[in-house]
């Protein structure tokens, strides 16, 4: 292994990710694990130079106080416990609030006490992951859900580097893709990167499963479960597939609920897996934040456009066509999204704004069109900026651009008579509406 690592054990402290990122900012790799990591799991990790037990008032789960196992103190490296009086090691009452002081505390522990080397960079990360993937997979085959988004594309590139033709990419068009998206997946991966790619058009199958389902969590679970089933069917056709590659990233894990964190929404590549799942998972970027995934893509030589492509949720336009999905409203989402993207590109906003898309709710409003009363759907515009998708602020789109987008949507998209602009930050809103 090329990189030293500091392990953070999660005892319900809300600052786990802040600490992990602050350690990585020092140039040292850091991973977060649940408090009940077993002796064997801990021993299996390479190059652990130090452990941080991240305590605090949230260390109560189902009425019981949780704690780390005694083997954590015997792991053979320095241990620092924060806000955890029962710990038998070096202790700190709480993390300093000021950034500079936090940095000083972490420097003293990570660099001086643990003597961790500052060798966290993407070149080393890729080299380590390639080695870990080869160890995990051996000469077996991996099936990868290739949506064409940044996360799965980076995982595909990592897996191609590690195991070449042992990787089979499957692109499922669930009918909830953006306009032209499946076509571009085929172009980039099949034609340019010469990957082993299977294309499945499952539009009818997904839409019939989703008929009359209005609850957002249920929609997400159905889409996630159906995805896995389609992959299982493909795997049976392909013979000898043992692993499933996934583009899970760190915020997906946090928001789907770790042992101590509440569920915000179940991300479809974490929640909703059927119980009879037959694959072992390969998730090489599960410890990365979004900005780090992009850096990894660049390191792997993926095209700039693909690496900086805006993220797209696994359930696709399904969570932007609010409530029970209909083909009519789905088309309105797809067409308005295409217009928004086109106008953003013309204005240069595609390079500036992190994520932008449209939403169509499941209610109508009264309007007037061609001198007659209309009763049609609104389109909601959303454009946000963020570093890691955990918090987000809105892009303040200039009026002339907003008006141009509005004019085009009202003129070109059927069944729509109104355009609104969502100016809510995360929190309180999430980025997606469902
Ligand atoms: P939220 O809505 O949770 O979104 O603030 C945070 C980021 O995650 C994307 N997103 C998903 N990505 N699977 C994914 O891979 C999902 O199920 C999913 N849901 C939301 C969202 O578009 C935003 O960038």
Short mmCIF file of C-alpha atoms and ligand atoms in Angstrom, two decimals:
data_model
loop_
_atom_site.label_atom_id
_atom_site.label_comp_id
_atom_site.label_asym_id
_atom_site.label_seq_id
_atom_site.Cartn_x
_atom_site.Cartn_y
_atom_site.Cartn_z
CA UNK A 1 0.00 0.00 0.00
CA UNK A 2 1.24 3.44 -0.84
CA UNK A 3 -0.82 5.56 1.54
CA UNK A 4 -0.77 5.94 5.30
CA UNK A 5 -4.19 6.13 6.91
CA UNK A 6 -5.92 7.58 9.96
CA UNK A 7 -9.06 5.67 10.95
CA UNK A 8 -11.98 7.61 12.41
CA UNK A 9 -14.42 5.54 14.46
CA UNK A 10 -17.95 6.91 14.37
CA UNK A 11 -19.64 7.22 17.74
CA UNK A 12 -22.35 9.50 16.44
CA UNK A 13 -20.29 12.66 16.21
CA UNK A 14 -21.77 14.90 13.52
CA UNK A 15 -18.30 16.14 12.62
CA UNK A 16 -16.92 12.87 11.25
CA UNK A 17 -16.77 14.12 7.68
CA UNK A 18 -15.32 17.50 8.68
CA UNK A 19 -12.52 15.72 10.53
CA UNK A 20 -11.89 13.26 7.69
CA UNK A 21 -11.66 16.11 5.22
CA UNK A 22 -9.42 18.15 7.53
CA UNK A 23 -7.03 15.20 7.84
CA UNK A 24 -7.02 14.70 4.06
CA UNK A 25 -6.31 18.44 3.74
CA UNK A 26 -3.11 17.79 5.73
CA UNK A 27 -2.13 15.34 2.99
CA UNK A 28 -2.95 12.18 4.95
CA UNK A 29 -5.62 9.70 3.90
CA UNK A 30 -8.45 9.12 6.36
CA UNK A 31 -11.41 6.73 6.42
CA UNK A 32 -14.49 6.61 8.66
CA UNK A 33 -15.68 3.30 10.09
CA UNK A 34 -18.57 2.37 12.40
CA UNK A 35 -17.78 2.17 16.13
CA UNK A 36 -18.37 -1.61 16.20
CA UNK A 37 -15.60 -2.44 13.74
CA UNK A 38 -14.39 -5.94 14.64
CA UNK A 39 -10.86 -6.85 15.62
CA UNK A 40 -10.45 -8.71 12.32
CA UNK A 41 -11.82 -5.85 10.20
CA UNK A 42 -9.49 -3.40 11.88
CA UNK A 43 -6.49 -5.73 11.51
CA UNK A 44 -7.29 -6.17 7.79
CA UNK A 45 -6.79 -2.45 7.10
CA UNK A 46 -3.35 -1.55 5.78
CA UNK A 47 -1.05 1.24 6.91
CA UNK A 48 -3.20 2.45 9.82
CA UNK A 49 -1.02 5.02 11.59
CA UNK A 50 -3.54 6.29 14.09
CA UNK A 51 -7.14 5.97 15.30
CA UNK A 52 -9.55 8.72 16.33
CA UNK A 53 -12.53 7.72 18.47
CA UNK A 54 -15.03 10.40 17.65
CA UNK A 55 -17.42 10.58 20.60
CA UNK A 56 -20.04 13.08 21.70
CA UNK A 57 -23.58 13.22 23.04
CA UNK A 58 -25.09 11.13 20.19
CA UNK A 59 -23.54 7.87 21.34
CA UNK A 60 -26.93 6.43 22.32
CA UNK A 61 -28.55 4.02 19.86
CA UNK A 62 -31.94 2.47 20.72
CA UNK A 63 -31.54 3.63 24.33
CA UNK A 64 -28.15 1.96 24.74
CA UNK A 65 -24.79 3.61 25.07
CA UNK A 66 -22.47 2.44 22.31
CA UNK A 67 -18.70 2.10 22.58
CA UNK A 68 -15.72 0.78 20.64
CA UNK A 69 -14.26 -2.68 21.37
CA UNK A 70 -11.21 -2.96 23.67
CA UNK A 71 -9.06 -4.16 20.72
CA UNK A 72 -9.10 -0.63 19.33
CA UNK A 73 -6.66 0.38 22.09
CA UNK A 74 -4.41 -2.57 21.28
CA UNK A 75 -4.14 -1.95 17.55
CA UNK A 76 -0.51 -0.91 17.90
CA UNK A 77 -0.92 2.73 16.89
CA UNK A 78 -1.72 5.96 18.77
CA UNK A 79 -5.40 6.44 19.69
CA UNK A 80 -7.08 9.80 20.36
CA UNK A 81 -10.55 9.93 21.93
CA UNK A 82 -12.59 13.09 21.51
CA UNK A 83 -15.52 13.85 23.83
CA UNK A 84 -15.41 10.29 25.17
CA UNK A 85 -14.49 10.28 28.90
CA UNK A 86 -14.58 6.45 29.25
CA UNK A 87 -11.81 5.92 26.71
CA UNK A 88 -8.49 4.55 27.91
CA UNK A 89 -6.11 6.60 25.79
CA UNK A 90 -5.16 10.19 25.03
CA UNK A 91 -8.29 12.37 25.34
CA UNK A 92 -9.59 15.66 24.05
CA UNK A 93 -12.75 17.28 25.51
CA UNK A 94 -13.99 18.50 22.16
CA UNK A 95 -12.83 19.56 18.69
CA UNK A 96 -11.75 23.22 18.49
CA UNK A 97 -14.34 25.27 16.59
CA UNK A 98 -11.81 27.55 14.87
CA UNK A 99 -10.37 26.05 11.69
CA UNK A 100 -6.78 27.04 12.47
CA UNK A 101 -6.94 25.49 15.96
CA UNK A 102 -8.50 22.30 14.59
CA UNK A 103 -5.71 22.10 12.06
CA UNK A 104 -3.12 22.52 14.82
CA UNK A 105 -4.69 19.73 16.93
CA UNK A 106 -4.84 17.38 13.95
CA UNK A 107 -1.29 18.21 12.89
CA UNK A 108 -0.01 17.40 16.37
CA UNK A 109 -1.79 14.04 16.44
CA UNK A 110 -1.58 12.92 12.80
CA UNK A 111 1.84 14.17 11.76
CA UNK A 112 3.77 14.26 15.05
CA UNK A 113 2.27 11.60 17.30
CA UNK A 114 1.27 9.10 14.58
CA UNK A 115 4.12 10.10 12.25
CA UNK A 116 1.82 9.59 9.29
CA UNK A 117 3.40 10.48 5.99
CA UNK A 118 1.75 13.10 3.78
CA UNK A 119 1.30 10.71 0.87
CA UNK A 120 -2.43 11.09 0.13
CA UNK A 121 -2.80 12.00 -3.51
CA UNK A 122 -4.84 10.64 -6.40
CA UNK A 123 -1.93 8.84 -8.02
CA UNK A 124 -1.39 6.84 -4.84
CA UNK A 125 -5.12 6.39 -4.26
CA UNK A 126 -5.54 4.93 -7.75
CA UNK A 127 -2.52 2.66 -7.31
CA UNK A 128 -3.88 1.41 -3.95
CA UNK A 129 -7.37 0.85 -5.30
CA UNK A 130 -6.08 -1.03 -8.34
CA UNK A 131 -4.20 -3.34 -5.97
CA UNK A 132 -7.21 -3.76 -3.65
CA UNK A 133 -9.58 -4.46 -6.57
CA UNK A 134 -7.22 -7.14 -7.94
CA UNK A 135 -6.96 -8.71 -4.48
CA UNK A 136 -10.72 -8.73 -4.02
CA UNK A 137 -11.70 -9.88 -7.51
CA UNK A 138 -8.91 -12.30 -8.44
CA UNK A 139 -9.71 -13.79 -11.84
CA UNK A 140 -13.48 -13.42 -11.44
CA UNK A 141 -15.76 -11.12 -13.40
CA UNK A 142 -17.36 -7.88 -12.26
CA UNK A 143 -20.65 -6.49 -13.49
CA UNK A 144 -20.92 -2.72 -13.31
CA UNK A 145 -24.00 -0.55 -13.35
CA UNK A 146 -22.80 2.14 -15.71
CA UNK A 147 -25.22 5.04 -15.59
CA UNK A 148 -22.83 7.43 -17.32
CA UNK A 149 -22.70 9.77 -14.33
CA UNK A 150 -19.39 10.85 -12.83
CA UNK A 151 -19.32 8.22 -10.06
CA UNK A 152 -20.03 5.13 -12.14
CA UNK A 153 -17.81 6.37 -14.98
CA UNK A 154 -14.88 6.79 -12.61
CA UNK A 155 -15.51 3.36 -11.13
CA UNK A 156 -15.64 1.91 -14.66
CA UNK A 157 -12.30 3.52 -15.51
CA UNK A 158 -10.75 2.25 -12.25
CA UNK A 159 -12.03 -1.26 -12.86
CA UNK A 160 -10.88 -1.23 -16.50
CA UNK A 161 -7.42 -0.23 -15.26
CA UNK A 162 -7.43 -2.95 -12.61
CA UNK A 163 -9.04 -5.91 -14.37
CA UNK A 164 -9.58 -4.95 -18.03
CA UNK A 165 -11.93 -7.35 -19.81
CA UNK A 166 -13.01 -9.03 -16.57
CA UNK A 167 -15.30 -6.02 -16.26
CA UNK A 168 -18.69 -6.12 -17.96
CA UNK A 169 -20.45 -2.75 -17.97
CA UNK A 170 -24.22 -2.82 -18.20
CA UNK A 171 -26.06 0.34 -19.07
CA UNK A 172 -29.73 0.07 -18.17
CA UNK A 173 -31.92 2.65 -19.79
CA UNK A 174 -34.69 2.78 -17.19
CA UNK A 175 -36.61 5.30 -19.23
CA UNK A 176 -35.68 7.95 -16.66
CA UNK A 177 -32.52 9.14 -18.43
CA UNK A 178 -31.94 12.67 -19.64
CA UNK A 179 -32.38 13.45 -23.32
CA UNK A 180 -29.53 11.93 -25.39
CA UNK A 181 -27.86 10.39 -22.36
CA UNK A 182 -27.91 6.69 -23.18
CA UNK A 183 -26.61 7.52 -26.65
CA UNK A 184 -23.63 9.34 -25.19
CA UNK A 185 -22.84 6.46 -22.78
CA UNK A 186 -22.62 4.15 -25.77
CA UNK A 187 -20.48 6.63 -27.69
CA UNK A 188 -17.95 7.22 -24.89
CA UNK A 189 -17.62 3.73 -23.41
CA UNK A 190 -18.22 1.45 -26.36
CA UNK A 191 -16.77 3.52 -29.19
CA UNK A 192 -14.05 5.52 -27.45
CA UNK A 193 -12.95 3.45 -24.44
CA UNK A 194 -13.60 0.04 -26.03
CA UNK A 195 -15.29 -1.26 -22.87
CA UNK A 196 -17.26 -4.47 -22.62
CA UNK A 197 -20.71 -2.80 -22.68
CA UNK A 198 -24.18 -4.33 -22.63
CA UNK A 199 -27.08 -1.97 -23.36
CA UNK A 200 -30.50 -2.83 -21.94
CA UNK A 201 -33.62 -0.83 -22.75
CA UNK A 202 -35.90 -1.50 -19.77
CA UNK A 203 -38.13 1.57 -20.09
CA UNK A 204 -41.48 -0.23 -20.19
CA UNK A 205 -40.57 -2.51 -17.34
CA UNK A 206 -39.61 0.34 -15.00
CA UNK A 207 -42.53 2.55 -15.88
CA UNK A 208 -45.07 -0.21 -15.35
CA UNK A 209 -43.57 -1.04 -11.92
CA UNK A 210 -43.81 2.64 -11.00
CA UNK A 211 -47.37 3.12 -12.16
CA UNK A 212 -49.51 4.83 -9.50
CA UNK A 213 -46.65 4.85 -6.96
CA UNK A 214 -46.53 8.36 -5.46
CA UNK A 215 -44.40 7.94 -2.32
CA UNK A 216 -40.82 9.17 -2.94
CA UNK A 217 -39.12 6.55 -0.77
CA UNK A 218 -41.16 3.78 -2.37
CA UNK A 219 -40.30 5.07 -5.84
CA UNK A 220 -36.59 5.09 -4.98
CA UNK A 221 -36.78 1.59 -3.51
CA UNK A 222 -38.65 0.21 -6.55
CA UNK A 223 -36.16 1.74 -8.97
CA UNK A 224 -33.20 0.48 -6.92
CA UNK A 225 -34.60 -3.03 -6.53
CA UNK A 226 -35.58 -3.26 -10.19
CA UNK A 227 -32.10 -2.15 -11.16
CA UNK A 228 -30.52 -4.99 -9.23
CA UNK A 229 -32.97 -7.49 -10.74
CA UNK A 230 -32.09 -6.38 -14.26
CA UNK A 231 -28.43 -6.81 -13.41
CA UNK A 232 -29.02 -10.24 -11.96
CA UNK A 233 -30.75 -11.26 -15.18
CA UNK A 234 -27.81 -9.94 -17.19
CA UNK A 235 -25.39 -11.72 -14.88
CA UNK A 236 -27.16 -15.04 -15.39
CA UNK A 237 -26.85 -14.58 -19.14
CA UNK A 238 -23.17 -13.71 -18.82
CA UNK A 239 -22.00 -16.66 -16.66
CA UNK A 240 -19.41 -16.55 -13.92
CA UNK A 241 -20.13 -13.09 -12.55
CA UNK A 242 -19.43 -12.88 -8.82
CA UNK A 243 -19.09 -9.18 -8.17
CA UNK A 244 -21.16 -6.06 -8.61
CA UNK A 245 -19.29 -2.78 -9.03
CA UNK A 246 -20.98 0.34 -7.64
CA UNK A 247 -20.36 4.07 -7.74
CA UNK A 248 -21.26 4.60 -4.10
CA UNK A 249 -19.58 7.69 -2.66
CA UNK A 250 -19.28 8.85 0.91
CA UNK A 251 -22.29 11.23 1.10
CA UNK A 252 -24.54 8.36 -0.15
CA UNK A 253 -23.51 6.28 2.84
CA UNK A 254 -23.98 9.07 5.39
CA UNK A 255 -27.42 10.09 4.10
CA UNK A 256 -28.70 6.54 3.83
CA UNK A 257 -28.06 6.27 7.57
CA UNK A 258 -24.99 4.83 9.23
CA UNK A 259 -25.58 3.14 12.58
CA UNK A 260 -25.66 6.49 14.34
CA UNK A 261 -27.02 8.82 11.64
CA UNK A 262 -30.70 9.17 10.78
CA UNK A 263 -31.89 8.33 7.26
CA UNK A 264 -32.28 11.46 5.15
CA UNK A 265 -33.26 9.57 2.00
CA UNK A 266 -32.26 6.15 0.86
CA UNK A 267 -29.84 6.52 -2.02
CA UNK A 268 -30.60 3.92 -4.57
CA UNK A 269 -27.15 2.41 -4.66
CA UNK A 270 -27.22 1.79 -0.91
CA UNK A 271 -30.82 1.19 0.17
CA UNK A 272 -33.37 -1.00 -1.55
CA UNK A 273 -31.12 -3.94 -2.37
CA UNK A 274 -33.17 -7.17 -2.46
CA UNK A 275 -32.45 -9.66 0.34
CA UNK A 276 -31.49 -12.40 -2.09
CA UNK A 277 -28.68 -10.30 -3.56
CA UNK A 278 -26.12 -12.71 -4.94
CA UNK A 279 -23.19 -10.43 -5.59
CA UNK A 280 -20.34 -9.27 -3.47
CA UNK A 281 -19.94 -5.50 -3.86
CA UNK A 282 -16.90 -3.68 -5.25
CA UNK A 283 -17.12 -0.02 -4.25
CA UNK A 284 -13.70 1.54 -4.80
CA UNK A 285 -14.76 5.18 -4.33
CA UNK A 286 -17.02 4.68 -1.30
CA UNK A 287 -14.71 6.72 0.91
CA UNK A 288 -14.42 9.67 -1.49
CA UNK A 289 -16.25 12.96 -1.52
CA UNK A 290 -17.58 14.26 -4.81
CA UNK A 291 -14.72 16.64 -5.55
CA UNK A 292 -12.27 13.83 -4.89
CA UNK A 293 -14.11 11.50 -7.28
CA UNK A 294 -13.62 14.08 -10.05
CA UNK A 295 -9.90 14.37 -9.25
CA UNK A 296 -9.72 10.58 -9.44
CA UNK A 297 -11.39 10.65 -12.88
CA UNK A 298 -8.83 13.16 -14.15
CA UNK A 299 -6.01 11.02 -12.77
CA UNK A 300 -7.45 8.10 -14.73
CA UNK A 301 -7.44 10.15 -17.92
CA UNK A 302 -11.21 10.39 -18.43
CA UNK A 303 -12.36 13.22 -20.72
CA UNK A 304 -12.75 16.57 -18.96
CA UNK A 305 -16.40 16.84 -20.03
CA UNK A 306 -17.26 13.54 -18.42
CA UNK A 307 -15.44 14.29 -15.16
CA UNK A 308 -17.09 17.69 -14.79
CA UNK A 309 -20.45 16.51 -16.00
CA UNK A 310 -23.08 17.42 -13.47
CA UNK A 311 -24.17 14.59 -11.19
CA UNK A 312 -27.35 12.72 -11.92
CA UNK A 313 -29.18 10.66 -9.28
CA UNK A 314 -29.51 6.91 -9.75
CA UNK A 315 -33.33 7.10 -9.90
CA UNK A 316 -32.89 9.70 -12.64
CA UNK A 317 -35.76 11.86 -13.80
CA UNK A 318 -37.98 9.60 -11.67
CA UNK A 319 -37.32 11.80 -8.62
CA UNK A 320 -37.90 14.95 -10.66
CA UNK A 321 -41.25 13.84 -12.03
CA UNK A 322 -42.92 14.25 -8.65
CA UNK A 323 -45.49 11.84 -7.26
CA UNK A 324 -46.83 9.04 -9.47
CA UNK A 325 -44.89 9.18 -12.75
CA UNK A 326 -46.78 9.61 -16.01
CA UNK A 327 -45.21 9.50 -19.47
CA UNK A 328 -46.67 12.90 -20.22
CA UNK A 329 -45.03 14.63 -17.25
CA UNK A 330 -41.83 12.63 -17.70
CA UNK A 331 -41.53 14.02 -21.24
CA UNK A 332 -42.08 17.53 -19.83
CA UNK A 333 -39.20 17.00 -17.38
CA UNK A 334 -36.93 15.59 -20.09
CA UNK A 335 -37.64 18.32 -22.64
CA UNK A 336 -37.43 21.21 -20.16
CA UNK A 337 -34.18 19.77 -18.74
CA UNK A 338 -32.70 19.67 -22.26
CA UNK A 339 -33.64 23.32 -22.80
CA UNK A 340 -32.17 24.34 -19.45
CA UNK A 341 -28.91 22.54 -20.25
CA UNK A 342 -28.72 24.06 -23.70
CA UNK A 343 -29.26 27.60 -22.42
CA UNK A 344 -26.79 27.10 -19.56
CA UNK A 345 -24.15 25.95 -22.04
CA UNK A 346 -24.81 28.98 -24.26
CA UNK A 347 -24.40 31.32 -21.27
CA UNK A 348 -21.27 29.52 -20.01
CA UNK A 349 -23.11 28.58 -16.82
CA UNK A 350 -22.51 24.87 -17.42
CA UNK A 351 -18.89 25.40 -16.36
CA UNK A 352 -19.81 27.43 -13.31
CA UNK A 353 -22.87 25.79 -11.77
CA UNK A 354 -22.55 22.44 -9.99
CA UNK A 355 -25.98 20.99 -10.72
CA UNK A 356 -29.01 22.29 -12.59
CA UNK A 357 -32.19 20.59 -13.64
CA UNK A 358 -35.95 20.87 -13.85
CA UNK A 359 -38.75 19.36 -11.83
CA UNK A 360 -42.38 18.80 -12.78
CA UNK A 361 -44.84 18.44 -9.87
CA UNK A 362 -48.03 16.41 -10.01
CA UNK A 363 -50.46 19.30 -9.85
CA UNK A 364 -51.76 21.75 -12.42
CA UNK A 365 -52.48 25.44 -12.39
CA UNK A 366 -54.71 27.69 -14.42
CA UNK A 367 -53.21 29.70 -17.25
CA UNK A 368 -54.09 31.25 -20.56
CA UNK A 369 -52.69 30.00 -23.85
CA UNK A 370 -53.71 30.95 -27.39
CA UNK A 371 -56.53 33.11 -25.99
CA UNK A 372 -58.03 30.17 -24.10
CA UNK A 373 -57.99 28.90 -20.56
CA UNK A 374 -55.31 26.30 -19.95
CA UNK A 375 -54.95 23.90 -17.03
CA UNK A 376 -51.43 22.51 -17.14
CA UNK A 377 -48.29 21.65 -15.19
CA UNK A 378 -45.60 24.02 -13.90
CA UNK A 379 -41.88 23.43 -14.50
CA UNK A 380 -39.58 24.25 -11.57
CA UNK A 381 -35.97 25.25 -12.25
CA UNK A 382 -33.20 24.35 -9.81
CA UNK A 383 -29.54 25.45 -10.04
CA UNK A 384 -27.22 24.90 -7.09
CA UNK A 385 -23.58 25.12 -6.11
CA UNK A 386 -21.84 22.88 -3.61
CA UNK A 387 -18.47 21.32 -2.85
CA UNK A 388 -19.54 17.92 -1.59
CA UNK A 389 -23.36 17.79 -1.92
CA UNK A 390 -23.78 17.86 1.87
CA UNK A 391 -24.77 21.53 1.82
CA UNK A 392 -25.71 23.67 -1.18
CA UNK A 393 -26.52 27.25 -2.13
CA UNK A 394 -28.50 28.40 -5.13
CA UNK A 395 -27.02 29.96 -8.24
CA UNK A 396 -28.39 33.49 -8.68
CA UNK A 397 -29.21 33.19 -12.37
CA UNK A 398 -29.43 36.53 -14.10
CA UNK A 399 -32.94 37.64 -15.10
CA UNK A 400 -32.37 37.75 -18.88
CA UNK A 401 -31.19 34.13 -18.83
CA UNK A 402 -34.08 33.06 -16.61
CA UNK A 403 -36.52 34.80 -18.92
CA UNK A 404 -35.02 33.19 -22.02
CA UNK A 405 -35.26 29.73 -20.46
CA UNK A 406 -38.82 30.44 -19.38
CA UNK A 407 -39.86 31.63 -22.84
CA UNK A 408 -38.41 28.55 -24.48
CA UNK A 409 -39.96 26.11 -22.02
CA UNK A 410 -43.39 27.72 -22.38
CA UNK A 411 -43.10 27.72 -26.17
CA UNK A 412 -41.53 24.31 -26.72
CA UNK A 413 -42.63 21.95 -23.93
CA UNK A 414 -46.07 20.44 -24.11
CA UNK A 415 -48.52 20.41 -21.19
CA UNK A 416 -46.73 23.24 -19.36
CA UNK A 417 -48.02 26.76 -18.66
CA UNK A 418 -45.84 28.10 -15.83
CA UNK A 419 -42.16 28.24 -14.82
CA UNK A 420 -40.93 28.71 -11.24
CA UNK A 421 -37.43 29.08 -9.78
CA UNK A 422 -36.55 27.23 -6.58
CA UNK A 423 -34.27 29.41 -4.45
CA UNK A 424 -34.00 27.13 -1.40
CA UNK A 425 -30.57 26.19 -0.02
CA UNK A 426 -29.62 22.80 1.47
CA UNK A 427 -30.46 22.66 4.32
CA UNK A 428 -33.49 23.09 4.75
CA UNK A 429 -34.20 21.70 1.29
CA UNK A 430 -32.29 18.82 -0.26
CA UNK A 431 -30.93 19.24 -3.76
CA UNK A 432 -33.48 16.88 -5.32
CA UNK A 433 -37.17 17.24 -4.54
CA UNK A 434 -37.77 13.57 -3.70
P1 LIG B 1 -29.84 15.47 -2.20
O1 LIG B 1 -31.13 15.56 -2.91
O2 LIG B 1 -29.77 14.32 -1.27
O3 LIG B 1 -28.77 15.18 -3.33
O4 LIG B 1 -29.42 16.77 -1.55
C1 LIG B 1 -27.38 15.18 -3.13
C2 LIG B 1 -26.74 14.80 -4.43
O5 LIG B 1 -26.94 13.40 -4.67
C3 LIG B 1 -27.65 13.20 -5.87
N1 LIG B 1 -28.56 12.08 -5.62
C4 LIG B 1 -28.27 10.80 -5.84
N2 LIG B 1 -27.17 10.22 -6.33
N3 LIG B 1 -28.19 8.10 -6.13
C5 LIG B 1 -27.13 8.88 -6.47
O6 LIG B 1 -26.13 8.33 -6.93
C6 LIG B 1 -29.34 8.61 -5.62
O7 LIG B 1 -30.29 7.91 -5.32
C7 LIG B 1 -29.37 10.04 -5.47
N4 LIG B 1 -30.30 10.88 -5.00
C8 LIG B 1 -29.78 12.13 -5.09
C9 LIG B 1 -28.34 14.50 -6.15
O8 LIG B 1 -28.64 14.67 -7.52
C10 LIG B 1 -27.33 15.50 -5.63
O9 LIG B 1 -26.31 15.72 -6.55
#
